[in-house]
PDB file of C-alpha atoms in Angstrom:
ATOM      1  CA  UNK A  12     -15.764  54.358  -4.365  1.00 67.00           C
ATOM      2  CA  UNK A  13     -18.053  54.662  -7.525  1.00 74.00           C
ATOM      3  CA  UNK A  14     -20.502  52.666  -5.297  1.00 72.00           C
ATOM      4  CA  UNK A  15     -20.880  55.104  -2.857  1.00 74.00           C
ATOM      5  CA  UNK A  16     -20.679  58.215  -5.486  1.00 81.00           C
ATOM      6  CA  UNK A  17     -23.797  56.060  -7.154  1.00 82.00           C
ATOM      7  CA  UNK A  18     -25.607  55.632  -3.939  1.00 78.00           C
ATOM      8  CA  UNK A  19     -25.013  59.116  -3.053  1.00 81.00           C
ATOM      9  CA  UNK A  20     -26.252  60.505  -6.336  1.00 85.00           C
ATOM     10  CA  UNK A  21     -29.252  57.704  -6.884  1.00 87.00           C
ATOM     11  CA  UNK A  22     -31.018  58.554  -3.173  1.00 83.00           C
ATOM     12  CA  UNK A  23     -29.853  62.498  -3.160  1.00 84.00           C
ATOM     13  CA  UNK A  24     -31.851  62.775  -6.642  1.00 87.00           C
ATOM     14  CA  UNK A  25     -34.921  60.305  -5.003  1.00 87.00           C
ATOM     15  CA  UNK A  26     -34.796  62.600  -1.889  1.00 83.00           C
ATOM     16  CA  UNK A  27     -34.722  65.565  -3.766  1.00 84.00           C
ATOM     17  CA  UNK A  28     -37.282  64.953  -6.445  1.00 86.00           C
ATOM     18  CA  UNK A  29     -39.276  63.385  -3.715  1.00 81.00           C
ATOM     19  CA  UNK A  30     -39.413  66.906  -1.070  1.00 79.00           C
ATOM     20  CA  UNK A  31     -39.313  68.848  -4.166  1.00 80.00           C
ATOM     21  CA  UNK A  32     -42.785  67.371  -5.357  1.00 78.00           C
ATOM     22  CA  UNK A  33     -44.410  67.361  -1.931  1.00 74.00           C
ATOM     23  CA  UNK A  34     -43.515  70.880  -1.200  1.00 73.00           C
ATOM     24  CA  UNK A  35     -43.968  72.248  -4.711  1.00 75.00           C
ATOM     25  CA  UNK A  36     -40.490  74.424  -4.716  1.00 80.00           C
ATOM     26  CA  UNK A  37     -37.841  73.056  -6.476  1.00 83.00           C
ATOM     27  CA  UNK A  38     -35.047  74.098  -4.211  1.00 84.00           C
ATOM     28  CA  UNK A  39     -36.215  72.768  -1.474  1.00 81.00           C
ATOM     29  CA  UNK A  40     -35.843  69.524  -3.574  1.00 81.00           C
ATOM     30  CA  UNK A  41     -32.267  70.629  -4.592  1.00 87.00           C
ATOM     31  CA  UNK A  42     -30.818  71.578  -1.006  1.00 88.00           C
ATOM     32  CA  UNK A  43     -32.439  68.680   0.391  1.00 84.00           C
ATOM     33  CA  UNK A  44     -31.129  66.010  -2.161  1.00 85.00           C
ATOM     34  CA  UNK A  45     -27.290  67.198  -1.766  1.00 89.00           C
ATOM     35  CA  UNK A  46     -27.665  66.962   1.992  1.00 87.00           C
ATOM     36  CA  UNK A  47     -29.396  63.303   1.674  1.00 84.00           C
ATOM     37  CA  UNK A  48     -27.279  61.911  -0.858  1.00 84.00           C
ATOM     38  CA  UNK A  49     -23.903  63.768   0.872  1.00 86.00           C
ATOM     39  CA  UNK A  50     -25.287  61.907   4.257  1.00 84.00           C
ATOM     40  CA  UNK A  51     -26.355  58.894   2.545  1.00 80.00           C
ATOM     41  CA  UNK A  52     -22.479  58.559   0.685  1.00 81.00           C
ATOM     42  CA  UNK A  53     -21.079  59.189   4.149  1.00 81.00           C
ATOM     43  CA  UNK A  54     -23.010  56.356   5.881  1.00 76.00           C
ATOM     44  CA  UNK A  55     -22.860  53.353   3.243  1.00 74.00           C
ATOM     45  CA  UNK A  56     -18.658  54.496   2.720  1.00 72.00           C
ATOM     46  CA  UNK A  57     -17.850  52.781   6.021  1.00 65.00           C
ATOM     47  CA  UNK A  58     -19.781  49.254   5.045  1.00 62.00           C
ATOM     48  CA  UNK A  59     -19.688  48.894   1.129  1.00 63.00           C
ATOM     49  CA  UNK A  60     -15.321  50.051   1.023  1.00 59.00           C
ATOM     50  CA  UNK A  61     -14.170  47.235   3.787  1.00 57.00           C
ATOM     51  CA  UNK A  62     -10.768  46.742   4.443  1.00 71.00           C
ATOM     52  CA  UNK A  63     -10.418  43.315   4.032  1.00 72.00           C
ATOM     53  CA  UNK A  64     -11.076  43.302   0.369  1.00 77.00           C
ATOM     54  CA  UNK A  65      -8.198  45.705  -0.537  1.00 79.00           C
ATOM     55  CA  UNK A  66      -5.631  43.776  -2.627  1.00 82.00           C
ATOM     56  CA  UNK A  67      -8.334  41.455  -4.256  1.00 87.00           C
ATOM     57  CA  UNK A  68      -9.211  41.741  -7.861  1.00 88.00           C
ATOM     58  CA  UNK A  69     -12.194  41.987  -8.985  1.00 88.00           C
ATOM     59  CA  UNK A  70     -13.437  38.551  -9.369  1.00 92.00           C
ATOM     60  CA  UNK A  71     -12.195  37.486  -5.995  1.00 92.00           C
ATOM     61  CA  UNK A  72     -13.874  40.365  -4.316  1.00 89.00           C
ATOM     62  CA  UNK A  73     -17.058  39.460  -6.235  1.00 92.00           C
ATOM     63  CA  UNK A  74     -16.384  35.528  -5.158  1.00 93.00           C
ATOM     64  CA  UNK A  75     -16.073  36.915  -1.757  1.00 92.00           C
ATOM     65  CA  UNK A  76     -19.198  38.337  -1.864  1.00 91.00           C
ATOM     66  CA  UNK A  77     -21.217  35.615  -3.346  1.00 94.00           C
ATOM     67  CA  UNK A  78     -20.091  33.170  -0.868  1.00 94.00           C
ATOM     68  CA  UNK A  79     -20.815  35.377   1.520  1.00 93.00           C
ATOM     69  CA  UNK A  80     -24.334  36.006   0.224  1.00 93.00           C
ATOM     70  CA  UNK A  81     -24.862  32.612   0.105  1.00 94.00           C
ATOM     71  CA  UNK A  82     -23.871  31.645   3.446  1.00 94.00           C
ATOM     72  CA  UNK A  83     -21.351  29.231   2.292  1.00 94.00           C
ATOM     73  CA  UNK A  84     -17.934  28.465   3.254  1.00 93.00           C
ATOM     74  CA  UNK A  85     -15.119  29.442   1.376  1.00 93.00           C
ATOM     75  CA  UNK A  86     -13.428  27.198  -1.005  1.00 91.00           C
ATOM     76  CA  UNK A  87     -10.463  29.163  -1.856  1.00 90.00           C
ATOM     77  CA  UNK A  88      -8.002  28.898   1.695  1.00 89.00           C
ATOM     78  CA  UNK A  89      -6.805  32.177   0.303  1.00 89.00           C
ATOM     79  CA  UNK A  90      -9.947  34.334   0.443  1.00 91.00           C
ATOM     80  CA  UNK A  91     -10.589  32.520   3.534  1.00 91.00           C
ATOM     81  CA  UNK A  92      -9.585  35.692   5.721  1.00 90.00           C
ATOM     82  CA  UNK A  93     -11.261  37.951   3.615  1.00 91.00           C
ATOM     83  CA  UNK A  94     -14.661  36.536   4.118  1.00 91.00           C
ATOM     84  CA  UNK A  95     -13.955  35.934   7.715  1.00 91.00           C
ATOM     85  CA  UNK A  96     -12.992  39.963   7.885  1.00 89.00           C
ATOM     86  CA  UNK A  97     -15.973  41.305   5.946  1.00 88.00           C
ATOM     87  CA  UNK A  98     -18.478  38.932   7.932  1.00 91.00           C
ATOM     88  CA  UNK A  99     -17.233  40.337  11.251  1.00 89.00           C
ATOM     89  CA  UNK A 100     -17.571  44.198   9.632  1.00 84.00           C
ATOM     90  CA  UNK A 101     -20.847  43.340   8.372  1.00 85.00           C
ATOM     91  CA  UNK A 102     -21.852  41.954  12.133  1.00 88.00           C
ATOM     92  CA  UNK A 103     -20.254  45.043  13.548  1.00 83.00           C
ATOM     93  CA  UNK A 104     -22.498  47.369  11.639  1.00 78.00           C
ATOM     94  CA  UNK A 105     -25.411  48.601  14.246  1.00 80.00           C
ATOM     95  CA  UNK A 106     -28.822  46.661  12.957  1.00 83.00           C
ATOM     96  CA  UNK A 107     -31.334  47.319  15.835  1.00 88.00           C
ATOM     97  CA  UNK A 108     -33.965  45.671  14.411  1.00 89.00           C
ATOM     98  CA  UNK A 109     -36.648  46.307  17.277  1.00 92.00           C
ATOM     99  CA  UNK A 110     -35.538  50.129  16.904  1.00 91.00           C
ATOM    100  CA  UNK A 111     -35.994  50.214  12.975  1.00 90.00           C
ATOM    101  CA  UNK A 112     -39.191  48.180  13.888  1.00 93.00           C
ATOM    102  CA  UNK A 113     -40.545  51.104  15.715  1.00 93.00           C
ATOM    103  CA  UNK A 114     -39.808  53.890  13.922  1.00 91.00           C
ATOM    104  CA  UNK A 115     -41.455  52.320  10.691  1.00 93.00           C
ATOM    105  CA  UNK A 116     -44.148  52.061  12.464  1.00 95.00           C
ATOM    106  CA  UNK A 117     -44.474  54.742  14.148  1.00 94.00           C
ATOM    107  CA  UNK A 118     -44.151  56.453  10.198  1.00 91.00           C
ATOM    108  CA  UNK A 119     -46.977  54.263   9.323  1.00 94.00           C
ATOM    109  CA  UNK A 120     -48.929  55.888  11.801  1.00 94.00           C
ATOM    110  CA  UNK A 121     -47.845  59.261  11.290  1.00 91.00           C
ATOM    111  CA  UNK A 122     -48.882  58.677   7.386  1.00 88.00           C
ATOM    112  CA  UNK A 123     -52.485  57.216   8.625  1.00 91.00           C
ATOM    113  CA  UNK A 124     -52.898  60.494  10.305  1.00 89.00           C
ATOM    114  CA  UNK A 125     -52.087  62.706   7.272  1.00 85.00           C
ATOM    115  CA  UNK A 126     -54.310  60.833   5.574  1.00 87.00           C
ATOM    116  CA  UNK A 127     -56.974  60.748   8.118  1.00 89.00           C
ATOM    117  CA  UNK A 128     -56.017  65.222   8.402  1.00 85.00           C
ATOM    118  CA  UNK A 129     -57.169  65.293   4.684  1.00 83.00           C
ATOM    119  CA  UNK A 130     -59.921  63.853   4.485  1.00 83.00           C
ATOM    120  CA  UNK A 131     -61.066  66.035   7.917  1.00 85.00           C
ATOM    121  CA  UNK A 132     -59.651  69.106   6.646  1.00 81.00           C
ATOM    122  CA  UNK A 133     -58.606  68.978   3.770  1.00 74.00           C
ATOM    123  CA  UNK A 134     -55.289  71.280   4.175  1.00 70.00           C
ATOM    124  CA  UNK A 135     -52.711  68.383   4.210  1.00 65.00           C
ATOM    125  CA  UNK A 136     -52.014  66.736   0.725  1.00 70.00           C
ATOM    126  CA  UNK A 137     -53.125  63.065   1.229  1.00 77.00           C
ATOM    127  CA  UNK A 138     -50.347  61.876  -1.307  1.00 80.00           C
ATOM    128  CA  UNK A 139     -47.761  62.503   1.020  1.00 78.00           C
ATOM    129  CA  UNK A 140     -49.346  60.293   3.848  1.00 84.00           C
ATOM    130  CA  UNK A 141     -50.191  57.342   1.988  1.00 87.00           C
ATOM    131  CA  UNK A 142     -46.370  58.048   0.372  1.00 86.00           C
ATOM    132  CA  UNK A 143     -45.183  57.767   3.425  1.00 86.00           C
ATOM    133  CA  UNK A 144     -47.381  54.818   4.586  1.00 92.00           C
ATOM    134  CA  UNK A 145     -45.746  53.056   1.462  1.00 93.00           C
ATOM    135  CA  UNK A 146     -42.499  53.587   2.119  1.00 90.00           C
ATOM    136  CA  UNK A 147     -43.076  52.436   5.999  1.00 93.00           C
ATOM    137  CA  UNK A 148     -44.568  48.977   4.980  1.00 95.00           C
ATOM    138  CA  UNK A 149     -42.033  48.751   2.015  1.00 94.00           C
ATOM    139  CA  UNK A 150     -39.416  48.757   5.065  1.00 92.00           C
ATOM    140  CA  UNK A 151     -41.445  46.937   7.469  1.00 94.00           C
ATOM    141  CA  UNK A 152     -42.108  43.947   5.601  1.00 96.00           C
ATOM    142  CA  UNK A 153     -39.427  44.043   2.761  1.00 94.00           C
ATOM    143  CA  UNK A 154     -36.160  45.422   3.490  1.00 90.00           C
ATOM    144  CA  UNK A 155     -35.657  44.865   7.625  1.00 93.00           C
ATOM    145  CA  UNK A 156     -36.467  41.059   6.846  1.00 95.00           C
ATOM    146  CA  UNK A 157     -33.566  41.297   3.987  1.00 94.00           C
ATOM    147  CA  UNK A 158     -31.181  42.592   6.352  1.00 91.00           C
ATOM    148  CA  UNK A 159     -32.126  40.075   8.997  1.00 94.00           C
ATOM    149  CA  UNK A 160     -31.156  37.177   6.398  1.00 95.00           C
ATOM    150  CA  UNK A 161     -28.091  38.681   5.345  1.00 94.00           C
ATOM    151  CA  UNK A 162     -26.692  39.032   8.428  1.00 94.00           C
ATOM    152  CA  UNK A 163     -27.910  35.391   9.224  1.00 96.00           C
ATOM    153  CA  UNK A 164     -26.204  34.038   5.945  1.00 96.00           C
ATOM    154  CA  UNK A 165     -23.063  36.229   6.993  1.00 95.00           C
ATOM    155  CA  UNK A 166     -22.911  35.093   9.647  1.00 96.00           C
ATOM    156  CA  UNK A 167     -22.935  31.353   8.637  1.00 96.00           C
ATOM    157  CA  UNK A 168     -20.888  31.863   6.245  1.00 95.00           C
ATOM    158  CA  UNK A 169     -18.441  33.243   8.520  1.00 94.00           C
ATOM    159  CA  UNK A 170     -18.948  30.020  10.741  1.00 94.00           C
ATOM    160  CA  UNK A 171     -18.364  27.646   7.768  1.00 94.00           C
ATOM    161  CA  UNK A 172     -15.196  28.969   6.699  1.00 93.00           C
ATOM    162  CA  UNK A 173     -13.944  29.065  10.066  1.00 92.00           C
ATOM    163  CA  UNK A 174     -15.113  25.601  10.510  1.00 92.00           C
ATOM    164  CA  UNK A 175     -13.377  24.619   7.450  1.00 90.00           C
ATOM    165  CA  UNK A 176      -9.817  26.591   7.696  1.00 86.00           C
ATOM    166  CA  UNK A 177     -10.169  27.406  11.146  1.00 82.00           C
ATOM    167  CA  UNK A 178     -10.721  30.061  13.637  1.00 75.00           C
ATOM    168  CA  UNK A 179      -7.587  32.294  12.121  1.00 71.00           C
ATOM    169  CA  UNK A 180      -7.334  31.593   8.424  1.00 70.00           C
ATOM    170  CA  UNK A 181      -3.601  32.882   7.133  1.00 65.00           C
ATOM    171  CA  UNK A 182      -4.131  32.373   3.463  1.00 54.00           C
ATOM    172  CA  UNK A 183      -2.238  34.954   1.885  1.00 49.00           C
ATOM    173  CA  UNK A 184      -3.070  37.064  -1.384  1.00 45.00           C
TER     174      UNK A 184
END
């Protein structure tokens, strides 16, 4: 839970600084950071607090994860099911990539043409285009590509353990 209050907080105060600067009123900045990082809280709860970690401690959630991240099998027969679990909510989580593919683009281009509106006219600030050209290749090329491999090491990981302790792993906590 302190997760998603930090994620929450972190991209509501981003978001709000962010609209704040770009339309020079400071609760614009304010409104729109609670909704954002409200939203934002709402959307990660569902993936970052899965079910099949409750009951671990600490270091087996974090061994969990690791594996996971790795796209390893699991050594441990009883954190088997727990990795199995979370890989299948991870995979279950929406991830159109062609979708997100689009609409980064199609932000890119948007930006280009703020940019290409200030130097014309000169009544659109040119920081906010080439800000939001930024963040469009920062998603294009940095974090879709992340999400791809985690989901690919997930998903191996997944297929190792079951591989290993088979399809239904029963180890108990």
């Amino acid at each position: 839970m302190t997760r998603v209050v930090a994620l929450g907080l972190a991209s509501g105060v981003l978001f709000g600084a962010t609209m704040g600067f770009l339309n020079d009123n400071v609760w614009v900045g304010v409104v729109g950071g609670v909704y954002f990082g409200v939203f934002m809280a709402v959307v990660m709860r569902r993936s970052w607090e899965a079910r099949p970690l409750k009951g671990l401690d600490r270091s087996q959630r974090r061994h969990v994860a690791r594996t996971m991240r790795r796209g390893e099998a699991m050594d441990d027969a009883k954190l088997a099911r727990p990795l199995v679990e979370s890989a299948n909510a991870l995979l279950a989580t929406p991830f159109p990539v062609v979708l997100m593919r689009a609409v980064f683009v199609l932000m890119f281009v948007l930006g280009a043409a703020v940019v290409v509106l200030d130097v014309v006219d000169g009544e659109v600030p040119a920081v906010s285009g080439v800000l939001l050209m930024l963040f469009s290749l920062v998603f294009l090329f940095a974090v879709v590509p992340m999400g791809i491999r985690q989901r690919e090491r997930a998903d191996r990981s997944k297929r190792a353990t079951q591989s290993r302790w088979g399809d239904n792993p029963t180890g108990s906590v």
